[in-house]
GROMACS .gro file of C-alpha atoms in nm:
model
  154
    1MET     CA    1   0.001  -0.043  -0.025
    2SER     CA    2   0.105   0.348  -0.081
    3ASN     CA    3   0.261   0.652   0.199
    4THR     CA    4  -0.110   0.789   0.002
    5GLU     CA    5  -0.316   0.499   0.055
    6GLN     CA    6  -0.189   0.457   0.371
    7PHE     CA    7  -0.277   0.828   0.482
    8TRP     CA    8  -0.701   0.764   0.355
    9SER     CA    9  -0.676   0.428   0.511
   10GLY     CA   10  -0.603   0.576   0.883
   11ALA     CA   11  -0.817   0.810   1.095
   12PHE     CA   12  -0.758   1.119   0.811
   13GLY     CA   13  -0.948   0.928   0.637
   14ASN     CA   14  -1.199   0.775   0.872
   15GLU     CA   15  -1.213   1.156   0.935
   16TYR     CA   16  -1.283   1.277   0.588
   17LEU     CA   17  -1.581   0.959   0.608
   18GLN     CA   18  -1.811   1.140   0.861
   19ARG     CA   19  -1.688   1.508   0.763
   20CYS     CA   20  -1.835   1.437   0.386
   21ARG     CA   21  -2.168   1.311   0.388
   22VAL     CA   22  -2.290   1.313   0.104
   23ASP     CA   23  -2.639   1.352  -0.047
   24TRP     CA   24  -2.704   1.059  -0.222
   25GLU     CA   25  -3.057   1.162  -0.363
   26SER     CA   26  -2.932   1.507  -0.534
   27ARG     CA   27  -2.673   1.262  -0.760
   28LYS     CA   28  -2.986   1.040  -0.896
   29PRO     CA   29  -3.039   1.284  -1.221
   30PHE     CA   30  -2.671   1.241  -1.322
   31TRP     CA   31  -2.713   0.865  -1.260
   32GLN     CA   32  -3.038   0.816  -1.492
   33SER     CA   33  -2.865   0.969  -1.732
   34ALA     CA   34  -2.528   0.727  -1.718
   35VAL     CA   35  -2.745   0.479  -1.675
   36GLU     CA   36  -2.955   0.506  -2.001
   37TYR     CA   37  -2.653   0.620  -2.162
   38CYS     CA   38  -2.429   0.291  -2.093
   39THR     CA   39  -2.731   0.047  -1.965
   40PRO     CA   40  -2.467  -0.151  -1.758
   41GLY     CA   41  -2.577  -0.494  -1.627
   42SER     CA   42  -2.242  -0.396  -1.383
   43ALA     CA   43  -2.104  -0.191  -1.224
   44LEU     CA   44  -1.757  -0.059  -0.988
   45GLU     CA   45  -1.666   0.266  -0.758
   46VAL     CA   46  -1.323   0.223  -0.761
   47GLY     CA   47  -1.295   0.493  -0.436
   48CYS     CA   48  -1.669   0.395  -0.326
   49ASN     CA   49  -1.595   0.575   0.000
   50ALA     CA   50  -1.974   0.473   0.206
   51GLY     CA   51  -2.099   0.366  -0.145
   52TRP     CA   52  -2.337   0.726  -0.193
   53ASN     CA   53  -2.257   0.671  -0.618
   54LEU     CA   54  -2.371   0.351  -0.556
   55GLN     CA   55  -2.721   0.479  -0.384
   56ALA     CA   56  -2.800   0.664  -0.645
   57ILE     CA   57  -2.723   0.406  -0.914
   58GLN     CA   58  -2.953   0.138  -0.730
   59SER     CA   59  -3.233   0.366  -0.730
   60VAL     CA   60  -3.238   0.440  -1.054
   61ASP     CA   61  -3.185   0.089  -1.154
   62SER     CA   62  -3.210  -0.244  -0.935
   63SER     CA   63  -3.140  -0.445  -1.151
   64ILE     CA   64  -2.759  -0.348  -1.188
   65GLU     CA   65  -2.476  -0.571  -1.005
   66LEU     CA   66  -2.283  -0.317  -0.773
   67TYR     CA   67  -1.977  -0.352  -0.644
   68GLY     CA   68  -1.696  -0.073  -0.494
   69VAL     CA   69  -1.341  -0.069  -0.356
   70ASP     CA   70  -1.193   0.135  -0.117
   71VAL     CA   71  -0.876   0.190   0.092
   72ASN     CA   72  -1.052   0.317   0.441
   73ALA     CA   73  -1.229   0.021   0.594
   74SER     CA   74  -1.490   0.180   0.812
   75ALA     CA   75  -1.615   0.330   0.436
   76VAL     CA   76  -1.629  -0.013   0.297
   77GLU     CA   77  -1.802  -0.096   0.590
   78GLU     CA   78  -2.055   0.125   0.601
   79ALA     CA   79  -2.094   0.049   0.248
   80ARG     CA   80  -2.212  -0.340   0.290
   81GLN     CA   81  -2.392  -0.172   0.586
   82GLN     CA   82  -2.602  -0.044   0.269
   83GLY     CA   83  -2.537  -0.380   0.149
   84PHE     CA   84  -2.319  -0.338  -0.106
   85GLU     CA   85  -2.041  -0.597  -0.206
   86ALA     CA   86  -1.757  -0.385  -0.130
   87GLN     CA   87  -1.377  -0.459  -0.075
   88CYS     CA   88  -1.071  -0.260   0.124
   89THR     CA   89  -0.821  -0.260  -0.156
   90SER     CA   90  -0.644  -0.052  -0.360
   91ALA     CA   91  -0.740   0.020  -0.670
   92VAL     CA   92  -0.466  -0.120  -0.846
   93THR     CA   93  -0.558  -0.467  -0.725
   94ILE     CA   94  -0.824  -0.440  -0.852
   95ALA     CA   95  -0.795  -0.661  -1.197
   96GLY     CA   96  -0.691  -0.943  -0.972
   97LEU     CA   97  -1.057  -0.901  -0.777
   98PHE     CA   98  -1.249  -0.903  -1.085
   99ASP     CA   99  -1.179  -1.098  -1.389
  100PRO     CA  100  -1.053  -0.902  -1.682
  101GLY     CA  101  -1.339  -0.694  -1.925
  102SER     CA  102  -1.635  -0.901  -1.618
  103ILE     CA  103  -1.762  -0.520  -1.534
  104ASP     CA  104  -1.977  -0.279  -1.781
  105LEU     CA  105  -1.912   0.030  -1.609
  106VAL     CA  106  -1.596   0.109  -1.391
  107PHE     CA  107  -1.591   0.446  -1.266
  108THR     CA  108  -1.432   0.729  -1.014
  109CYS     CA  109  -1.553   1.057  -0.824
  110GLY     CA  110  -1.317   1.280  -0.714
  111VAL     CA  111  -1.134   0.971  -0.614
  112LEU     CA  112  -0.809   1.010  -0.889
  113ILE     CA  113  -0.728   1.328  -0.734
  114HIS     CA  114  -0.591   1.187  -0.405
  115VAL     CA  115  -0.378   0.916  -0.617
  116ALA     CA  116   0.000   0.937  -0.566
  117PRO     CA  117   0.121   1.118  -0.943
  118GLU     CA  118   0.377   0.789  -0.967
  119ASP     CA  119   0.074   0.537  -0.889
  120LEU     CA  120  -0.183   0.704  -1.135
  121ASP     CA  121  -0.071   0.511  -1.432
  122SER     CA  122  -0.055   0.145  -1.245
  123VAL     CA  123  -0.451   0.256  -1.150
  124MET     CA  124  -0.578   0.371  -1.443
  125ARG     CA  125  -0.447   0.037  -1.609
  126ALA     CA  126  -0.616  -0.156  -1.392
  127ILE     CA  127  -0.929   0.014  -1.447
  128VAL     CA  128  -0.898   0.004  -1.788
  129ALA     CA  129  -0.844  -0.407  -1.770
  130THR     CA  130  -1.155  -0.479  -1.566
  131SER     CA  131  -1.396  -0.236  -1.740
  132GLY     CA  132  -1.557  -0.428  -2.043
  133ARG     CA  133  -1.730  -0.135  -2.206
  134TYR     CA  134  -1.712   0.191  -2.013
  135VAL     CA  135  -1.478   0.390  -1.793
  136LEU     CA  136  -1.593   0.670  -1.669
  137ALA     CA  137  -1.402   0.915  -1.459
  138VAL     CA  138  -1.582   1.228  -1.272
  139GLU     CA  139  -1.259   1.429  -1.174
  140TYR     CA  140  -1.096   1.746  -1.117
  141ALA     CA  141  -0.907   1.825  -1.438
  142ALA     CA  142  -0.648   2.134  -1.466
  143ASP     CA  143  -0.390   2.164  -1.760
  144GLN     CA  144  -0.082   2.058  -1.515
  145GLU     CA  145  -0.046   1.843  -1.274
  146GLU     CA  146  -0.039   2.068  -0.934
  147GLU     CA  147  -0.027   1.964  -0.586
  148ILE     CA  148  -0.272   2.094  -0.373
  149GLU     CA  149  -0.237   2.165   0.024
  150TYR     CA  150  -0.614   1.993   0.200
  151ARG     CA  151  -0.648   2.045   0.555
  152GLY     CA  152  -0.254   2.083   0.601
  153HIS     CA  153  -0.153   1.836   0.442
  154ALA     CA  154   0.064   1.805   0.052
   0.00000   0.00000   0.00000
């Protein structure tokens, strides 16, 4: 596990989970359009946190098989309590958890910004290898890579 993953899997990640609660219902319109476009039979969220995006997708189409992975055990436990099949693991390892191309839609939402630059290529390769149809990255964008201080941490 990288230093960044250790950081998010520990106390700071637990604090983030409690501090940044999400109104998943506000995400339904976005997921409605995404599901209509992709018509996935299965979806995997890399960095699922407590499963709020999975919850929104489930409310749009309950027939979709939903999976999540996150490095924070507390977040994964909360996702499991909502009934989702979630695993506490690094994004790099997803290619070993699922057969290549076995998930219709593999996505991230605000997660790649937390991946160390030296790990980004391997994370993206694992995501692409796992996806059988679509990869969706709902992420921040900048013309150039930049380090941002967040709550006193680089």
